Structure formats: structure tokens, C-alpha cells
Amino acid sequence: MEYPVDVIAFLKCSVLSHYGFKPSKRLVIEFLSLTQPREDISKLGSLFIKYIEEKGMNVSLDTSDTIRATFLAFDTMGRGFIGKEDLQSVTKVVLPSLNQLHVDHMFRQLDSDGDGCLTYKDFEKLMKFKLEEV
């Protein structure tokens, strides 16, 4: 893909976070100082990944952002917690064959303080659950 040579390209940390990596502004500035002013924009992403790998840094997904976004999607009423009805409505769409009795049981297991609300902390435990820990 060709881009006009007079276009100024910006590599923002927020854009990179969509790819699962949150670099510091210092790191981005350091990288951009090493690139040519007219560097092909379409190559900047792959050049940045290569640069990060050469520095010995691990480019891995930021799971906390993914969990937070998923929590907000489950919190259909925007109340800051997930109610049983929220979990039921989401599972009906995502897992329609799942028996609602199982959903109720799962909700009771996740609700650590029994107040009928899944907090972010409760939800995070679910999202980080690994079968090896059982």
C-alpha cells in the first residue's frame, strides 16, 4: 500500500495496546528516533515488533485489559457489577445450549461474598481460572 510522502505518521501507545502491547512513551520515542523520517508507514508495526524483540522484551497480550473489556461487556446495565440476570442473558447468547441451572450454580460459586453481585475481582478469578489448578 502506498502512502503520500508528505503525510506525517504517528505511532501512538494507545494504538499499540489494541495489539496487546503497552510500550512506554520513552520506548516509542526511542524507536521513532531510529527510523527514517519517510519510513513506509505500513512497515512501522513489524519494525517496532522486531525492535522490541531485539531489546529482549516480550510482546505479550495484556490480559487485564481484555478481562476489563469483557467485564464491561457482561455488565449490561453499567452498574459496576454483574448481576445474575446479566450472566444469564450473556450465556443465552454466547452458550445457548448451556442449562440455566448450571449458570445459576456458576454464579453462586463465583459470588465470593454471596451478595448477588459479581465484582470485578470475582469475574477476574473466573477469567484467570486454569483447569490445572483444580
Coordinates of N, CA and C in Angstrom, one line a residue:
M1 N 0.8 -1.2 0.0 CA 0.0 0.0 0.0 C 0.9 1.2 0.0
E2 N 0.6 2.2 -0.9 CA 1.4 3.4 -1.0 C 0.7 4.5 -0.2
Y3 N 1.5 5.3 0.5 CA 1.0 6.4 1.3 C 1.7 7.7 0.7
P4 N 1.0 8.8 0.7 CA 1.7 10.0 0.3 C 2.9 10.3 1.1
V5 N 4.0 10.8 0.5 CA 5.2 11.0 1.2 C 5.1 12.3 2.2
D6 N 4.2 13.1 1.9 CA 4.0 14.3 2.8 C 3.2 14.1 4.0
V7 N 2.7 12.8 4.2 CA 1.9 12.5 5.4 C 2.8 12.2 6.6
I8 N 2.5 12.8 7.7 CA 3.2 12.5 8.9 C 2.5 11.4 9.6
A9 N 3.3 10.4 10.0 CA 2.7 9.2 10.7 C 2.9 9.3 12.2
F10 N 2.0 8.9 12.9 CA 2.1 8.8 14.4 C 1.9 7.4 14.9
L11 N 2.8 7.0 15.7 CA 2.7 5.7 16.3 C 2.3 5.9 17.8
K12 N 1.1 5.7 18.1 CA 0.6 6.0 19.5 C 0.6 4.8 20.3
C13 N 0.9 5.0 21.6 CA 0.8 3.8 22.5 C -0.6 3.2 22.6
S14 N -1.6 4.1 22.5 CA -3.0 3.5 22.5 C -3.3 2.6 21.3
V15 N -2.7 2.9 20.2 CA -2.9 2.1 19.0 C -2.2 0.7 19.2
L16 N -1.0 0.8 19.8 CA -0.3 -0.5 20.0 C -1.0 -1.3 21.0
S17 N -1.7 -0.7 22.0 CA -2.3 -1.5 23.0 C -3.5 -2.4 22.4
H18 N -4.0 -2.0 21.3 CA -5.0 -2.8 20.6 C -4.4 -4.1 20.1
Y19 N -3.1 -4.1 19.9 CA -2.4 -5.3 19.5 C -1.9 -6.1 20.7
G20 N -2.2 -5.7 21.9 CA -1.9 -6.4 23.1 C -0.6 -6.0 23.8
F21 N 0.0 -4.8 23.4 CA 1.3 -4.4 24.0 C 1.2 -3.0 24.4
K22 N 1.7 -2.7 25.6 CA 1.6 -1.3 26.1 C 3.1 -0.8 26.3
P23 N 3.6 -0.2 25.3 CA 5.0 0.3 25.4 C 5.0 1.6 26.1
S24 N 6.1 2.0 26.8 CA 6.2 3.3 27.4 C 6.4 4.3 26.3
K25 N 6.1 5.6 26.6 CA 6.3 6.6 25.6 C 7.8 6.8 25.3
R26 N 8.6 6.6 26.3 CA 10.0 6.7 26.1 C 10.5 5.7 25.0
L27 N 10.0 4.4 25.1 CA 10.3 3.4 24.2 C 9.9 3.7 22.8
V28 N 8.7 4.3 22.6 CA 8.2 4.7 21.3 C 9.1 5.8 20.7
I29 N 9.4 6.8 21.5 CA 10.2 7.9 21.1 C 11.6 7.4 20.7
E30 N 12.2 6.5 21.5 CA 13.5 5.9 21.1 C 13.4 5.2 19.8
F31 N 12.3 4.4 19.6 CA 12.2 3.7 18.3 C 12.0 4.6 17.2
L32 N 11.2 5.6 17.3 CA 11.0 6.6 16.2 C 12.2 7.4 15.9
S33 N 13.1 7.6 16.9 CA 14.3 8.3 16.6 C 15.3 7.5 15.7
L34 N 15.1 6.2 15.7 CA 15.9 5.3 14.9 C 15.4 5.1 13.5
T35 N 14.1 5.4 13.3 CA 13.5 5.2 11.9 C 13.8 6.4 11.1
Q36 N 13.7 6.2 9.8 CA 13.8 7.2 8.8 C 12.6 8.1 8.8
P37 N 12.7 9.4 8.6 CA 11.5 10.3 8.6 C 10.5 9.9 7.6
R38 N 10.9 9.3 6.5 CA 9.9 8.9 5.4 C 9.7 7.4 5.4
E39 N 9.9 6.8 6.5 CA 9.7 5.3 6.6 C 8.3 4.9 6.1
D40 N 8.2 3.8 5.4 CA 6.9 3.4 4.9 C 6.1 3.0 6.1
I41 N 4.9 3.7 6.2 CA 4.0 3.6 7.3 C 3.6 2.1 7.5
S42 N 3.4 1.4 6.4 CA 2.9 0.0 6.5 C 3.9 -0.9 7.1
K43 N 5.2 -0.5 7.2 CA 6.2 -1.3 7.8 C 6.5 -1.0 9.2
L44 N 6.0 0.1 9.7 CA 6.3 0.5 11.1 C 6.0 -0.5 12.2
G45 N 4.8 -1.1 12.0 CA 4.4 -2.1 13.0 C 5.4 -3.3 13.1
S46 N 5.7 -3.9 12.0 CA 6.6 -5.0 12.0 C 8.0 -4.6 12.4
L47 N 8.4 -3.4 12.1 CA 9.8 -2.9 12.5 C 9.8 -2.7 14.0
F48 N 8.7 -2.2 14.6 CA 8.6 -2.0 16.0 C 8.7 -3.3 16.8
I49 N 7.9 -4.3 16.3 CA 7.9 -5.6 16.9 C 9.4 -6.2 16.9
K50 N 10.0 -6.1 15.7 CA 11.4 -6.6 15.6 C 12.3 -5.8 16.6
Y51 N 12.1 -4.5 16.7 CA 12.9 -3.7 17.6 C 12.8 -4.1 19.1
I52 N 11.5 -4.4 19.4 CA 11.2 -4.8 20.8 C 11.9 -6.2 21.1
E53 N 11.7 -7.1 20.1 CA 12.3 -8.4 20.3 C 13.9 -8.4 20.4
E54 N 14.5 -7.5 19.6 CA 15.9 -7.3 19.7 C 16.4 -6.8 21.1
K55 N 15.5 -6.0 21.7 CA 15.8 -5.5 23.0 C 15.6 -6.5 24.1
G56 N 15.1 -7.7 23.7 CA 14.8 -8.8 24.6 C 13.6 -8.6 25.4
M57 N 12.7 -7.8 24.9 CA 11.4 -7.6 25.6 C 10.4 -8.6 25.0
N58 N 9.4 -9.0 25.9 CA 8.4 -9.9 25.5 C 7.2 -9.1 25.1
V59 N 6.7 -9.4 23.9 CA 5.4 -8.7 23.4 C 4.3 -9.7 23.7
S60 N 3.6 -9.5 24.7 CA 2.5 -10.5 25.1 C 1.2 -9.7 25.3
L61 N 0.1 -10.4 25.2 CA -1.2 -9.8 25.4 C -1.3 -9.3 26.8
D62 N -1.9 -8.1 26.9 CA -2.3 -7.6 28.2 C -3.6 -8.1 28.6
T63 N -3.6 -9.2 29.4 CA -4.8 -9.8 29.8 C -5.7 -9.0 30.7
S64 N -5.2 -8.1 31.5 CA -6.0 -7.2 32.3 C -6.9 -6.3 31.5
D65 N -6.5 -5.8 30.4 CA -7.3 -5.0 29.5 C -8.4 -5.9 28.9
T66 N -8.1 -7.1 28.5 CA -9.0 -8.0 27.9 C -10.1 -8.4 28.9
I67 N -9.7 -8.7 30.1 CA -10.6 -9.0 31.2 C -11.5 -7.8 31.5
R68 N -10.9 -6.6 31.6 CA -11.7 -5.4 31.9 C -12.8 -5.2 30.8
A69 N -12.4 -5.3 29.6 CA -13.3 -5.1 28.5 C -14.4 -6.1 28.5
T70 N -14.1 -7.4 28.8 CA -15.1 -8.4 28.9 C -16.0 -8.2 30.0
F71 N -15.5 -7.8 31.2 CA -16.4 -7.4 32.3 C -17.4 -6.4 32.0
L72 N -16.9 -5.3 31.3 CA -17.8 -4.2 30.9 C -18.9 -4.7 29.9
A73 N -18.5 -5.7 29.1 CA -19.5 -6.2 28.1 C -20.5 -7.0 28.9
F74 N -20.1 -7.8 29.9 CA -21.1 -8.6 30.7 C -21.9 -7.7 31.6
D75 N -21.4 -6.6 32.0 CA -22.2 -5.6 32.9 C -23.1 -4.8 32.0
T76 N -24.2 -5.5 31.5 CA -25.1 -4.9 30.5 C -25.8 -3.7 31.0
M77 N -26.0 -3.5 32.3 CA -26.7 -2.4 32.9 C -25.8 -1.2 33.3
G78 N -24.4 -1.5 33.2 CA -23.5 -0.5 33.5 C -23.4 -0.1 35.0
R79 N -23.7 -1.1 35.9 CA -23.8 -0.8 37.3 C -22.4 -1.0 38.1
G80 N -21.4 -1.5 37.4 CA -20.2 -1.8 38.0 C -20.1 -3.2 38.6
F81 N -21.1 -4.0 38.4 CA -21.0 -5.4 38.9 C -21.9 -6.2 37.9
I82 N -21.7 -7.5 38.0 CA -22.5 -8.4 37.1 C -23.5 -9.1 38.0
G83 N -24.8 -8.8 37.6 CA -25.9 -9.5 38.3 C -26.2 -10.8 37.7
K84 N -27.0 -11.7 38.4 CA -27.3 -13.0 37.8 C -28.0 -12.8 36.5
E85 N -28.9 -11.8 36.4 CA -29.6 -11.7 35.1 C -28.7 -11.3 34.0
D86 N -27.6 -10.5 34.3 CA -26.6 -10.2 33.3 C -25.9 -11.4 32.8
L87 N -25.5 -12.3 33.7 CA -24.8 -13.5 33.3 C -25.7 -14.4 32.5
Q88 N -27.0 -14.5 32.9 CA -27.9 -15.3 32.2 C -28.2 -14.8 30.8
S89 N -28.3 -13.5 30.6 CA -28.6 -13.0 29.3 C -27.4 -13.2 28.4
V90 N -26.2 -13.0 28.9 CA -25.0 -13.2 28.1 C -24.8 -14.7 27.7
T91 N -25.0 -15.6 28.7 CA -24.8 -17.0 28.4 C -25.9 -17.5 27.4
K92 N -27.1 -16.9 27.4 CA -28.1 -17.3 26.5 C -27.7 -17.0 25.0
V93 N -26.9 -16.0 24.9 CA -26.4 -15.6 23.5 C -25.2 -16.4 23.2
V94 N -24.2 -16.4 24.1 CA -22.9 -17.0 23.8 C -22.9 -18.5 23.9
L95 N -23.6 -19.1 24.9 CA -23.7 -20.5 25.0 C -25.2 -20.9 25.2
P96 N -26.0 -20.9 24.1 CA -27.4 -21.1 24.2 C -27.8 -22.5 24.7
S97 N -26.9 -23.5 24.5 CA -27.3 -24.8 24.9 C -27.0 -25.0 26.4
L98 N -26.3 -24.1 27.1 CA -26.0 -24.2 28.5 C -27.3 -24.1 29.3
N99 N -27.5 -25.1 30.2 CA -28.6 -25.1 31.1 C -28.5 -24.0 32.1
Q100 N -29.6 -23.2 32.3 CA -29.6 -22.1 33.2 C -29.4 -22.5 34.6
L101 N -29.7 -23.8 35.0 CA -29.3 -24.2 36.3 C -27.8 -24.2 36.5
H102 N -27.1 -24.6 35.5 CA -25.6 -24.5 35.6 C -25.1 -23.1 35.7
V103 N -25.8 -22.2 35.0 CA -25.4 -20.8 35.1 C -25.7 -20.3 36.5
D104 N -26.8 -20.6 37.1 CA -27.1 -20.2 38.5 C -26.1 -20.8 39.4
H105 N -25.7 -22.0 39.2 CA -24.7 -22.7 40.1 C -23.3 -22.0 39.9
M106 N -23.0 -21.7 38.7 CA -21.7 -21.0 38.4 C -21.7 -19.6 39.1
F107 N -22.8 -18.9 39.0 CA -22.9 -17.6 39.6 C -22.7 -17.7 41.1
R108 N -23.4 -18.7 41.8 CA -23.2 -18.8 43.2 C -21.8 -19.1 43.6
Q109 N -21.1 -19.9 42.8 CA -19.7 -20.3 43.1 C -18.8 -19.1 42.9
L110 N -19.1 -18.2 42.0 CA -18.2 -17.0 41.7 C -18.5 -15.9 42.7
D111 N -19.7 -15.8 43.2 CA -20.1 -14.7 44.1 C -19.4 -14.9 45.4
S112 N -18.2 -14.4 45.6 CA -17.4 -14.7 46.8 C -18.1 -14.3 48.1
D113 N -18.8 -13.2 48.1 CA -19.4 -12.7 49.4 C -20.9 -13.0 49.5
G114 N -21.5 -13.6 48.5 CA -22.9 -14.0 48.5 C -23.9 -12.9 48.4
D115 N -23.4 -11.7 47.9 CA -24.3 -10.6 47.9 C -25.2 -10.5 46.6
G116 N -25.0 -11.5 45.7 CA -25.8 -11.5 44.5 C -25.2 -10.6 43.4
C117 N -24.0 -10.2 43.6 CA -23.3 -9.4 42.6 C -21.9 -9.9 42.4
L118 N -21.5 -10.1 41.1 CA -20.1 -10.4 40.8 C -19.3 -9.2 40.6
T119 N -18.4 -9.0 41.5 CA -17.5 -7.8 41.4 C -16.4 -8.1 40.3
Y120 N -15.7 -7.1 40.0 CA -14.6 -7.3 39.0 C -13.6 -8.3 39.5
K121 N -13.4 -8.3 40.8 CA -12.4 -9.3 41.4 C -13.0 -10.7 41.2
D122 N -14.3 -10.9 41.5 CA -14.9 -12.2 41.2 C -14.8 -12.7 39.8
F123 N -15.0 -11.7 38.9 CA -15.0 -12.0 37.5 C -13.6 -12.3 37.0
E124 N -12.6 -11.6 37.6 CA -11.2 -11.8 37.2 C -10.8 -13.2 37.6
K125 N -11.3 -13.7 38.7 CA -10.9 -15.1 39.1 C -11.4 -16.1 38.1
L126 N -12.7 -15.9 37.6 CA -13.2 -16.7 36.5 C -12.4 -16.7 35.3
M127 N -12.0 -15.5 34.8 CA -11.2 -15.3 33.6 C -9.8 -15.9 33.7
K128 N -9.3 -15.9 34.9 CA -7.9 -16.4 35.1 C -7.9 -17.9 35.5
F129 N -9.0 -18.5 35.6 CA -9.1 -19.9 36.1 C -8.4 -20.8 35.1
K130 N -7.7 -21.7 35.7 CA -7.0 -22.7 34.8 C -7.3 -24.1 35.4
L131 N -7.6 -25.0 34.5 CA -8.0 -26.3 34.9 C -6.9 -27.1 35.6
E132 N -5.7 -26.7 35.4 CA -4.6 -27.3 36.1 C -4.6 -27.1 37.6
E133 N -5.3 -26.0 38.0 CA -5.4 -25.6 39.4 C -6.4 -26.4 40.2
V134 N -7.2 -27.1 39.5 CA -8.3 -27.9 40.1 C -7.8 -29.2 40.8

